[in-house]
Coordinates of N, CA, C and O in Angstrom, one line a residue:
M73 N 1.8 22.2 35.5 CA 2.0 23.0 34.3 C 1.1 22.4 33.2 O 0.9 21.2 33.1
I74 N 0.6 23.3 32.4 CA -0.2 22.9 31.2 C 0.4 23.4 30.0 O 1.2 24.4 30.0
Y75 N 0.0 22.8 28.8 CA 0.6 23.2 27.6 C -0.5 23.3 26.5 O -1.5 22.6 26.5
E76 N -0.3 24.2 25.6 CA -1.2 24.3 24.4 C -0.8 23.2 23.4 O 0.3 22.9 23.2
L77 N -1.9 22.6 22.9 CA -1.7 21.7 21.8 C -1.4 22.4 20.5 O -2.2 23.1 20.0
M78 N -0.1 22.4 20.2 CA 0.4 23.2 19.1 C 1.1 22.4 18.0 O 1.7 21.3 18.3
I79 N 1.0 22.9 16.8 CA 1.6 22.2 15.6 C 3.1 22.3 15.7 O 3.6 23.4 16.0
N80 N 3.8 21.3 15.2 CA 5.2 21.4 15.1 C 5.6 20.7 13.8 O 5.3 19.6 13.5
N81 N 6.3 21.5 12.9 CA 6.8 21.0 11.6 C 5.7 20.3 10.8 O 5.9 19.3 10.3
Y82 N 4.5 21.0 10.8 CA 3.4 20.4 10.1 C 3.1 21.2 8.9 O 2.6 22.3 8.9
P83 N 3.5 20.7 7.7 CA 3.3 21.5 6.4 C 1.9 21.9 6.1 O 0.9 21.2 6.5
D84 N 1.7 23.1 5.5 CA 0.4 23.5 5.2 C -0.3 22.5 4.2 O -1.5 22.4 4.3
S85 N 0.4 21.8 3.4 CA -0.2 20.9 2.5 C -0.8 19.7 3.2 O -1.5 18.9 2.5
Y86 N -0.6 19.6 4.5 CA -1.1 18.4 5.3 C -2.4 18.7 6.0 O -3.0 17.9 6.7
W87 N -2.9 20.0 5.8 CA -4.2 20.3 6.4 C -5.3 19.6 5.7 O -5.5 19.9 4.5
F88 N -6.1 18.8 6.4 CA -7.2 18.1 5.8 C -8.5 18.9 5.8 O -8.7 19.9 6.6
Q89 N -9.4 18.6 4.9 CA -10.7 19.1 4.9 C -11.7 18.1 5.6 O -11.6 17.0 5.3
Y90 N -12.5 18.7 6.5 CA -13.4 17.8 7.2 C -14.8 17.8 6.5 O -15.3 18.8 6.1
D91 N -15.3 16.6 6.3 CA -16.6 16.4 5.6 C -17.6 16.4 6.7 O -17.7 15.4 7.5
S92 N -18.4 17.5 6.9 CA -19.3 17.6 8.0 C -20.7 16.9 7.8 O -21.6 17.2 8.6
T93 N -20.9 16.1 6.7 CA -22.2 15.5 6.4 C -22.5 14.4 7.5 O -23.7 14.2 7.7
I94 N -21.6 13.8 8.1 CA -21.9 12.7 9.0 C -22.1 13.3 10.4 O -23.1 13.0 11.1
V95 N -21.1 14.1 10.9 CA -21.3 14.8 12.2 C -20.9 16.3 11.9 O -19.8 16.6 11.5
D96 N -21.8 17.2 12.3 CA -21.6 18.6 12.1 C -20.5 19.1 13.0 O -20.3 18.6 14.1
L97 N -19.6 19.9 12.5 CA -18.5 20.5 13.3 C -18.9 21.1 14.6 O -18.3 20.9 15.6
Y98 N -20.1 21.7 14.6 CA -20.6 22.3 15.8 C -20.7 21.3 17.0 O -20.5 21.7 18.1
E99 N -21.0 20.1 16.7 CA -21.2 19.0 17.7 C -19.8 18.8 18.4 O -19.8 18.5 19.6
F100 N -18.7 19.0 17.7 CA -17.4 18.8 18.3 C -17.0 19.9 19.3 O -16.1 19.8 20.1
L101 N -17.7 21.0 19.3 CA -17.5 22.1 20.1 C -18.3 22.1 21.4 O -18.2 23.0 22.3
Q102 N -19.2 21.1 21.5 CA -20.1 21.1 22.6 C -19.6 20.4 23.9 O -20.2 20.5 25.0
C103 N -18.5 19.7 23.8 CA -17.9 18.9 25.0 C -18.9 17.9 25.5 O -19.0 17.8 26.7
K104 N -19.6 17.3 24.6 CA -20.6 16.2 24.9 C -20.3 15.1 24.0 O -19.8 15.2 22.9
K105 N -20.7 13.8 24.4 CA -20.4 12.6 23.6 C -21.3 12.8 22.3 O -22.4 13.3 22.3
I106 N -20.7 12.2 21.3 CA -21.3 12.2 20.0 C -21.7 10.8 19.6 O -20.9 9.9 19.8
Q107 N -22.9 10.6 19.1 CA -23.4 9.3 18.7 C -23.3 9.3 17.2 O -23.9 10.1 16.5
S108 N -22.5 8.3 16.7 CA -22.3 8.2 15.2 C -22.0 6.7 14.9 O -21.2 6.1 15.5
N109 N -22.8 6.2 13.9 CA -22.6 4.8 13.5 C -21.6 4.7 12.3 O -21.2 3.6 12.0
K110 N -21.3 5.8 11.7 CA -20.4 5.9 10.6 C -19.2 6.6 11.0 O -19.2 7.6 11.8
P111 N -18.0 6.3 10.3 CA -16.8 7.0 10.6 C -16.9 8.4 10.0 O -17.5 8.6 8.9
V112 N -16.3 9.4 10.6 CA -16.3 10.7 10.0 C -15.2 10.7 9.0 O -14.3 9.8 9.0
V113 N -15.2 11.7 8.0 CA -14.3 11.6 6.9 C -13.5 12.9 6.8 O -14.0 14.0 7.0
F114 N -12.2 12.7 6.6 CA -11.2 13.8 6.3 C -10.6 13.6 4.9 O -10.2 12.4 4.6
K115 N -10.5 14.6 4.1 CA -9.9 14.5 2.8 C -8.8 15.5 2.6 O -8.8 16.6 3.1
L116 N -7.8 15.0 1.9 CA -6.6 15.9 1.5 C -6.6 16.0 0.0 O -6.4 14.9 -0.7
E117 N -6.9 17.2 -0.5 CA -7.0 17.4 -1.9 C -5.6 17.5 -2.6 O -5.5 17.1 -3.8
K118 N -4.6 18.0 -1.9 CA -3.3 18.2 -2.5 C -2.5 16.9 -2.6 O -2.7 16.0 -1.8
K119 N -1.7 16.8 -3.6 CA -0.9 15.6 -3.8 C 0.3 15.7 -2.9 O 1.0 16.7 -2.9
V120 N 0.5 14.7 -2.0 CA 1.6 14.7 -1.1 C 2.2 13.3 -1.0 O 1.7 12.3 -1.5
S121 N 3.4 13.3 -0.4 CA 4.0 12.0 -0.1 C 3.2 11.3 1.0 O 3.2 11.7 2.1
E122 N 2.6 10.1 0.6 CA 1.8 9.4 1.6 C 2.7 8.9 2.7 O 2.3 8.9 3.9
K123 N 3.9 8.4 2.4 CA 4.8 7.9 3.4 C 5.1 8.9 4.5 O 5.0 8.6 5.7
R124 N 5.4 10.1 4.0 CA 5.7 11.2 5.0 C 4.5 11.6 5.8 O 4.5 11.7 7.0
L125 N 3.4 11.8 5.1 CA 2.1 12.2 5.7 C 1.7 11.2 6.8 O 1.3 11.6 7.9
L126 N 1.7 9.9 6.4 CA 1.2 8.9 7.3 C 2.1 8.6 8.5 O 1.8 7.8 9.4
S127 N 3.3 9.3 8.5 CA 4.2 9.1 9.6 C 3.8 9.9 10.8 O 4.4 9.8 11.9
Y128 N 2.9 10.9 10.6 CA 2.5 11.8 11.7 C 1.5 11.0 12.6 O 0.9 10.1 12.2
D129 N 1.4 11.5 13.8 CA 0.4 10.9 14.8 C -0.8 11.8 15.1 O -1.8 11.3 15.5
I130 N -0.6 13.1 15.0 CA -1.7 14.0 15.2 C -1.9 14.9 13.9 O -0.9 15.3 13.3
Y131 N -3.1 15.0 13.5 CA -3.4 15.7 12.2 C -4.4 16.8 12.5 O -5.2 16.8 13.4
F132 N -4.3 17.9 11.7 CA -5.1 19.0 11.8 C -6.0 19.2 10.6 O -5.6 18.8 9.5
S133 N -7.1 19.8 10.8 CA -8.1 20.0 9.7 C -8.8 21.3 9.9 O -8.7 22.0 10.9
D134 N -9.7 21.6 8.9 CA -10.6 22.7 9.1 C -11.8 22.4 10.0 O -12.7 23.1 10.2
G135 N -11.7 21.1 10.6 CA -12.7 20.7 11.5 C -12.0 20.2 12.7 O -11.0 20.8 13.2
P136 N -12.3 19.0 13.3 CA -11.7 18.5 14.5 C -10.3 18.0 14.2 O -9.9 17.7 13.1
E137 N -9.4 17.9 15.3 CA -8.2 17.3 15.2 C -8.4 15.7 15.2 O -9.4 15.3 15.6
F138 N -7.5 15.0 14.6 CA -7.6 13.5 14.6 C -6.2 12.9 14.7 O -5.2 13.6 14.5
I139 N -6.2 11.6 15.1 CA -5.0 10.9 15.4 C -4.8 9.6 14.6 O -5.8 9.1 14.1
S140 N -3.6 9.2 14.5 CA -3.2 8.0 13.7 C -3.7 6.8 14.4 O -3.9 6.7 15.7
P141 N -3.8 5.7 13.7 CA -4.1 4.4 14.3 C -3.0 4.0 15.4 O -3.4 3.4 16.4
R142 N -1.7 4.3 15.2 CA -0.7 4.1 16.2 C -1.0 4.8 17.5 O -1.0 4.1 18.6
L143 N -1.3 6.1 17.4 CA -1.6 6.8 18.7 C -2.9 6.4 19.3 O -3.0 6.3 20.5
A144 N -3.9 6.1 18.4 CA -5.1 5.6 19.0 C -5.0 4.3 19.8 O -5.5 4.2 20.9
N145 N -4.1 3.4 19.2 CA -3.8 2.2 19.9 C -3.1 2.4 21.3 O -3.4 1.8 22.3
L146 N -2.1 3.4 21.3 CA -1.4 3.7 22.5 C -2.3 4.3 23.6 O -2.1 4.0 24.8
L147 N -3.3 5.1 23.1 CA -4.2 5.7 24.1 C -5.4 4.9 24.5 O -6.2 5.3 25.4
S148 N -5.7 3.8 23.8 CA -6.9 3.0 24.0 C -7.0 2.4 25.4 O -8.1 2.1 25.8
N149 N -5.9 2.3 26.1 CA -6.0 1.8 27.5 C -5.7 2.8 28.5 O -5.7 2.5 29.7
N150 N -5.6 4.1 28.1 CA -5.4 5.2 29.1 C -6.7 5.7 29.5 O -7.4 6.6 28.9
Q151 N -7.2 5.3 30.7 CA -8.5 5.6 31.2 C -8.7 7.1 31.5 O -9.7 7.7 31.3
D152 N -7.6 7.7 31.9 CA -7.7 9.2 32.2 C -7.9 10.0 30.9 O -8.7 10.9 30.9
F153 N -7.2 9.6 29.9 CA -7.4 10.2 28.6 C -8.8 10.0 28.0 O -9.5 10.9 27.6
L154 N -9.3 8.7 28.1 CA -10.6 8.4 27.6 C -11.7 9.0 28.4 O -12.8 9.2 27.9
H155 N -11.4 9.5 29.6 CA -12.4 10.2 30.4 C -12.6 11.6 29.9 O -13.7 12.2 30.0
D156 N -11.5 12.1 29.3 CA -11.5 13.5 28.8 C -11.8 13.7 27.3 O -12.2 14.7 26.8
V157 N -11.6 12.6 26.5 CA -11.6 12.7 25.0 C -12.3 11.4 24.5 O -12.0 10.3 24.8
Q158 N -13.3 11.7 23.7 CA -14.0 10.6 23.0 C -13.3 10.4 21.7 O -13.1 11.3 20.9
L159 N -12.9 9.1 21.4 CA -12.3 8.8 20.1 C -13.4 8.3 19.1 O -14.1 7.3 19.4
I160 N -13.6 9.0 18.0 CA -14.6 8.7 17.0 C -13.9 8.2 15.8 O -12.9 8.8 15.3
D161 N -14.4 7.0 15.3 CA -13.9 6.4 14.1 C -13.8 7.4 13.0 O -14.7 8.1 12.7
A162 N -12.7 7.4 12.3 CA -12.5 8.3 11.1 C -11.8 7.6 10.0 O -11.0 6.7 10.2
T163 N -12.1 8.0 8.8 CA -11.4 7.6 7.6 C -10.8 8.7 6.9 O -11.4 9.8 6.9
I164 N -9.6 8.6 6.4 CA -9.0 9.7 5.6 C -8.8 9.3 4.2 O -8.7 8.1 3.9
T165 N -8.9 10.3 3.3 CA -8.6 10.0 1.9 C -7.4 10.9 1.5 O -7.4 12.1 1.6
V166 N -6.4 10.2 0.9 CA -5.2 10.9 0.5 C -4.8 10.3 -0.9 O -4.7 9.1 -1.1
N167 N -4.5 11.2 -1.8 CA -4.2 10.8 -3.2 C -5.1 9.8 -3.8 O -4.8 8.9 -4.4
G168 N -6.5 10.0 -3.4 CA -7.5 9.1 -3.9 C -7.6 7.7 -3.2 O -8.4 6.9 -3.5
C169 N -6.7 7.5 -2.2 CA -6.8 6.2 -1.4 C -7.4 6.5 0.0 O -7.1 7.5 0.6
S170 N -8.2 5.6 0.4 CA -8.8 5.7 1.8 C -8.0 4.8 2.8 O -7.6 3.7 2.5
Y171 N -7.9 5.4 4.0 CA -7.3 4.7 5.1 C -8.2 4.8 6.3 O -8.7 5.8 6.6
S172 N -8.3 3.7 7.0 CA -9.2 3.6 8.2 C -8.3 3.4 9.4 O -7.1 3.3 9.3
G173 N -9.0 3.4 10.6 CA -8.2 3.2 11.8 C -7.9 4.5 12.5 O -7.4 4.5 13.6
Y174 N -8.2 5.7 11.9 CA -7.9 7.0 12.5 C -9.0 7.3 13.4 O -10.1 6.7 13.4
K175 N -8.8 8.2 14.4 CA -9.8 8.6 15.3 C -9.9 10.1 15.4 O -8.8 10.8 15.7
A176 N -11.1 10.7 15.3 CA -11.3 12.1 15.5 C -11.4 12.3 17.0 O -11.9 11.5 17.8
L177 N -10.8 13.5 17.5 CA -10.8 13.8 18.9 C -12.0 14.7 19.3 O -12.2 15.8 18.7
N178 N -12.9 14.1 20.1 CA -14.0 14.9 20.6 C -13.8 15.2 22.1 O -13.8 14.3 22.9
F179 N -13.4 16.4 22.4 CA -13.0 16.8 23.8 C -14.3 16.9 24.6 O -15.2 17.7 24.3
L180 N -14.2 16.2 25.8 CA -15.4 16.2 26.7 C -15.2 17.1 27.9 O -16.1 17.4 28.6
R181 N -14.0 17.6 28.1 CA -13.6 18.4 29.2 C -13.5 19.9 28.8 O -12.9 20.2 27.7
L182 N -14.0 20.8 29.6 CA -13.9 22.2 29.4 C -13.3 22.7 30.8 O -13.9 22.5 31.8
I183 N -12.1 23.3 30.7 CA -11.5 23.8 32.0 C -11.2 25.3 31.8 O -10.9 25.8 30.7
S184 N -11.2 26.0 32.9 CA -10.7 27.4 32.9 C -9.2 27.4 33.0 O -8.6 26.9 34.0
C185 N -8.5 27.8 32.0 CA -7.1 27.7 31.9 C -6.3 29.0 31.5 O -5.1 29.0 31.4
I186 N -7.1 30.1 31.1 CA -6.5 31.3 30.6 C -6.5 32.3 31.8 O -7.5 32.5 32.4
D187 N -5.3 32.9 32.0 CA -5.2 33.9 33.0 C -5.7 35.2 32.4 O -5.0 35.9 31.6
M188 N -7.0 35.6 32.7 CA -7.6 36.7 32.0 C -7.0 38.1 32.4 O -7.0 39.0 31.7
N189 N -6.4 38.1 33.6 CA -5.8 39.3 34.1 C -4.5 39.6 33.4 O -4.1 40.8 33.2
K190 N -3.7 38.6 32.9 CA -2.5 38.8 32.2 C -2.7 38.7 30.7 O -1.7 39.1 30.0
S191 N -3.8 38.3 30.3 CA -4.0 38.2 28.8 C -4.6 39.5 28.3 O -5.1 40.4 29.1
E192 N -4.5 39.8 27.0 CA -5.0 41.0 26.3 C -6.0 40.5 25.3 O -5.7 39.7 24.5
Y193 N -7.2 41.1 25.4 CA -8.3 40.7 24.5 C -9.4 41.8 24.4 O -9.4 42.7 25.2
V194 N -10.2 41.6 23.4 CA -11.4 42.4 23.3 C -12.6 41.5 23.0 O -12.4 40.4 22.4
P195 N -13.8 41.9 23.3 CA -15.0 41.0 22.9 C -15.1 41.1 21.4 O -14.9 42.1 20.7
I196 N -15.5 40.0 20.8 CA -15.7 39.9 19.4 C -16.9 40.8 19.0 O -16.9 41.5 18.0
L197 N -17.9 40.7 19.8 CA -19.1 41.6 19.6 C -19.2 42.6 20.7 O -19.3 42.3 21.9
D198 N -19.2 43.9 20.3 CA -19.3 45.0 21.3 C -20.5 44.9 22.2 O -20.5 45.3 23.4
D199 N -21.6 44.4 21.6 CA -22.8 44.4 22.4 C -22.9 43.2 23.3 O -23.9 43.0 24.1
Y200 N -21.9 42.3 23.3 CA -21.9 41.1 24.1 C -20.5 41.0 24.8 O -19.7 40.1 24.4
P201 N -20.2 41.9 25.7 CA -18.9 41.9 26.3 C -18.4 40.7 27.0 O -17.3 40.4 27.2
D202 N -19.4 39.8 27.5 CA -19.1 38.6 28.2 C -19.0 37.4 27.2 O -18.8 36.3 27.7
G203 N -19.2 37.7 26.0 CA -19.2 36.6 25.0 C -17.8 36.3 24.5 O -16.8 36.6 25.2
P204 N -17.7 35.6 23.3 CA -16.3 35.2 22.8 C -15.4 36.4 22.7 O -15.8 37.5 22.4
K205 N -14.1 36.0 22.9 CA -13.1 37.1 22.9 C -12.1 36.9 21.7 O -11.9 35.8 21.2
N206 N -11.5 38.0 21.3 CA -10.5 38.0 20.3 C -9.2 38.3 21.2 O -9.1 39.5 21.7
F207 N -8.3 37.3 21.3 CA -7.1 37.5 22.1 C -6.0 38.0 21.3 O -5.7 37.5 20.2
Y208 N -5.3 39.1 21.8 CA -4.1 39.6 21.2 C -2.9 38.9 21.9 O -1.9 38.8 21.3
K209 N -3.0 38.7 23.2 CA -2.0 38.0 24.0 C -2.8 37.1 24.9 O -3.7 37.5 25.7
M210 N -2.4 35.8 24.9 CA -3.1 34.8 25.8 C -2.0 34.2 26.7 O -1.0 33.7 26.3
V211 N -2.3 34.2 28.0 CA -1.4 33.7 29.0 C -2.2 32.6 29.7 O -3.2 32.8 30.3
L212 N -1.6 31.4 29.7 CA -2.2 30.3 30.4 C -1.9 30.3 31.9 O -0.9 30.8 32.3
K213 N -2.9 29.9 32.7 CA -2.7 29.8 34.1 C -1.6 28.9 34.5 O -1.4 27.8 33.9
E214 N -0.8 29.2 35.5 CA 0.4 28.4 35.9 C -0.1 27.3 36.8 O 0.5 26.2 36.8
N215 N -1.0 27.5 37.7 CA -1.4 26.4 38.6 C -2.9 26.1 38.4 O -3.8 26.9 38.8
I216 N -3.1 24.9 37.9 CA -4.5 24.4 37.7 C -4.6 23.2 38.6 O -3.9 22.2 38.4
N217 N -5.6 23.3 39.5 CA -5.7 22.1 40.4 C -6.5 21.0 39.8 O -6.4 19.8 40.3
E218 N -7.3 21.3 38.8 CA -8.2 20.3 38.2 C -7.3 19.2 37.5 O -6.4 19.6 36.7
Q219 N -7.6 18.0 37.8 CA -6.9 16.9 37.1 C -7.5 16.6 35.7 O -8.7 16.5 35.6
F220 N -6.7 16.6 34.7 CA -7.2 16.4 33.3 C -6.0 15.9 32.5 O -4.9 16.0 32.9
C221 N -6.3 15.4 31.3 CA -5.3 15.0 30.3 C -5.3 16.0 29.2 O -4.3 16.5 28.8
M222 N -6.5 16.2 28.6 CA -6.7 17.0 27.5 C -8.1 17.7 27.5 O -9.0 17.0 27.8
A223 N -8.1 19.0 27.2 CA -9.4 19.7 27.4 C -9.4 20.9 26.5 O -8.4 21.5 26.0
R224 N -10.7 21.4 26.3 CA -10.9 22.7 25.7 C -10.8 23.8 26.7 O -11.2 23.6 27.9
S225 N -10.4 25.0 26.4 CA -10.4 26.1 27.3 C -11.8 26.7 27.4 O -12.5 26.9 26.4
E226 N -12.2 26.9 28.7 CA -13.5 27.5 28.9 C -13.6 28.9 28.4 O -14.6 29.4 27.9
E227 N -12.5 29.6 28.4 CA -12.5 31.0 27.9 C -12.3 31.2 26.4 O -12.7 32.2 25.8
S228 N -11.8 30.2 25.7 CA -11.6 30.2 24.3 C -11.7 28.7 23.7 O -10.7 28.1 23.8
I229 N -12.9 28.3 23.3 CA -13.1 26.9 23.0 C -12.2 26.4 21.9 O -12.0 25.2 21.7
G230 N -11.6 27.3 21.1 CA -10.7 26.8 20.0 C -9.3 26.4 20.6 O -8.5 25.7 19.9
L231 N -9.0 26.7 21.8 CA -7.8 26.4 22.4 C -7.8 25.0 23.1 O -8.7 24.8 23.9
I232 N -6.9 24.1 22.8 CA -6.8 22.8 23.4 C -5.6 22.8 24.2 O -4.5 23.2 23.8
V233 N -5.7 22.3 25.5 CA -4.6 22.2 26.4 C -4.4 20.8 26.8 O -5.3 20.0 26.8
I234 N -3.1 20.5 27.1 CA -2.8 19.1 27.6 C -2.1 19.3 28.9 O -1.4 20.3 29.2
S235 N -2.1 18.2 29.7 CA -1.4 18.2 31.0 C 0.0 17.8 30.9 O 0.4 17.2 29.8
E236 N 0.8 18.0 31.9 CA 2.2 17.5 31.9 C 2.3 16.0 31.8 O 3.2 15.6 31.1
S237 N 1.4 15.3 32.4 CA 1.5 13.8 32.3 C 1.2 13.3 30.9 O 1.9 12.4 30.4
L238 N 0.3 13.9 30.2 CA 0.0 13.6 28.8 C 1.2 14.0 27.9 O 1.6 13.3 27.0
R239 N 1.7 15.2 28.2 CA 2.9 15.7 27.5 C 4.0 14.7 27.6 O 4.7 14.3 26.6
Q240 N 4.3 14.2 28.8 CA 5.4 13.2 29.0 C 5.1 11.9 28.3 O 6.0 11.3 27.7
F241 N 3.8 11.5 28.3 CA 3.4 10.3 27.5 C 3.7 10.5 26.0 O 4.2 9.6 25.4
F242 N 3.4 11.7 25.5 CA 3.7 11.9 24.1 C 5.1 11.9 23.8 O 5.6 11.4 22.7
I243 N 5.9 12.5 24.7 CA 7.4 12.5 24.5 C 8.0 11.1 24.5 O 8.7 10.7 23.7
K244 N 7.5 10.3 25.5 CA 8.0 8.9 25.7 C 7.7 8.1 24.4 O 8.5 7.3 24.0
N245 N 6.5 8.3 23.8 CA 6.1 7.5 22.7 C 6.4 8.2 21.3 O 5.9 7.8 20.3
K246 N 7.2 9.3 21.4 CA 7.7 10.0 20.2 C 6.6 10.4 19.2 O 6.6 10.0 18.0
V247 N 5.5 11.0 19.8 CA 4.4 11.4 19.0 C 4.8 12.5 18.1 O 5.5 13.5 18.5
K248 N 4.5 12.4 16.8 CA 5.0 13.3 15.8 C 3.8 14.2 15.3 O 2.7 13.6 15.0
G249 N 4.0 15.5 15.2 CA 3.1 16.4 14.6 C 2.7 17.5 15.5 O 2.0 18.5 15.2
I250 N 3.1 17.5 16.8 CA 2.8 18.6 17.7 C 4.1 19.1 18.4 O 5.1 18.3 18.5
D251 N 4.1 20.3 18.9 CA 5.2 20.9 19.6 C 5.0 20.6 21.1 O 4.0 21.0 21.6
L252 N 5.9 20.0 21.7 CA 5.8 19.6 23.1 C 6.7 20.4 24.0 O 7.0 20.1 25.1
S253 N 7.2 21.6 23.5 CA 8.1 22.4 24.3 C 7.5 23.7 24.8 O 8.1 24.3 25.7
T254 N 6.3 24.1 24.3 CA 5.8 25.4 24.7 C 5.1 25.3 26.1 O 4.2 24.5 26.2
S255 N 5.6 26.1 27.1 CA 5.0 26.0 28.4 C 3.9 27.0 28.6 O 3.9 28.0 27.8
C256 N 3.2 26.9 29.8 CA 2.2 27.9 30.1 C 2.8 29.3 30.4 O 2.0 30.3 30.5
N257 N 4.1 29.4 30.6 CA 4.6 30.7 30.9 C 4.9 31.6 29.7 O 5.3 32.7 29.9
Q258 N 4.8 31.0 28.5 CA 5.1 31.8 27.4 C 3.7 32.3 26.7 O 2.9 31.5 26.4
P259 N 3.6 33.6 26.6 CA 2.3 34.1 26.1 C 2.1 33.7 24.7 O 3.1 33.5 23.9
I260 N 0.9 33.5 24.3 CA 0.5 33.2 22.9 C -0.1 34.4 22.3 O -1.1 35.0 22.8
Y261 N 0.5 34.9 21.2 CA 0.0 36.2 20.6 C -0.9 35.9 19.4 O -0.7 34.9 18.7
G262 N -1.8 36.8 19.2 CA -2.6 36.8 18.0 C -3.6 35.6 17.9 O -3.8 35.1 16.8
Y263 N -4.2 35.2 19.0 CA -5.0 34.1 19.0 C -6.5 34.6 19.1 O -6.8 35.4 19.8
S264 N -7.3 34.0 18.2 CA -8.7 34.4 18.2 C -9.6 33.2 18.6 O -9.3 32.1 18.4
E265 N -10.8 33.6 19.1 CA -11.8 32.6 19.4 C -12.4 32.1 18.2 O -12.4 32.8 17.1
V266 N -12.8 30.8 18.2 CA -13.5 30.3 17.0 C -14.9 30.6 17.0 O -15.5 30.6 18.0

């Protein structure tokens, strides 16, 4: 069984802005290793409770997703995870203070995981019917034989999926910031390609 990487109880005020001057956002969509000598930067312009914000383990932005130092440490010895995801050094700025030790997620795996026969979609561009899709209803495949931990969807690169084993790892380690209950049998409505 596979699961969509979904937000859970994540306030709108916690969405970070990604500074693309070090690594362009487009590079994160290529599913290839990124070479960077400097940490990427995420900024939060809104005033928030730092204690509450920093208690999360997975963060969302207008660029790539990124993880806390705690989760990065937990995943640093997981070879299956590191085969699928490159961890890139990241710094965050909150309320004018900088914090290091965060890691941006660069997904290296691309898998076919959407059941196109059960999903409802239209091409974004009429002249390019095999190109990116605008999904009205997305249904994930129930049986995927490919072994993976975390990957981008081949059919919709904006969709990130996780395996059952990684989901169990997140549950065991009480990872905060994502919904770990949505299964592949529940359709996802109103999802668009990036």
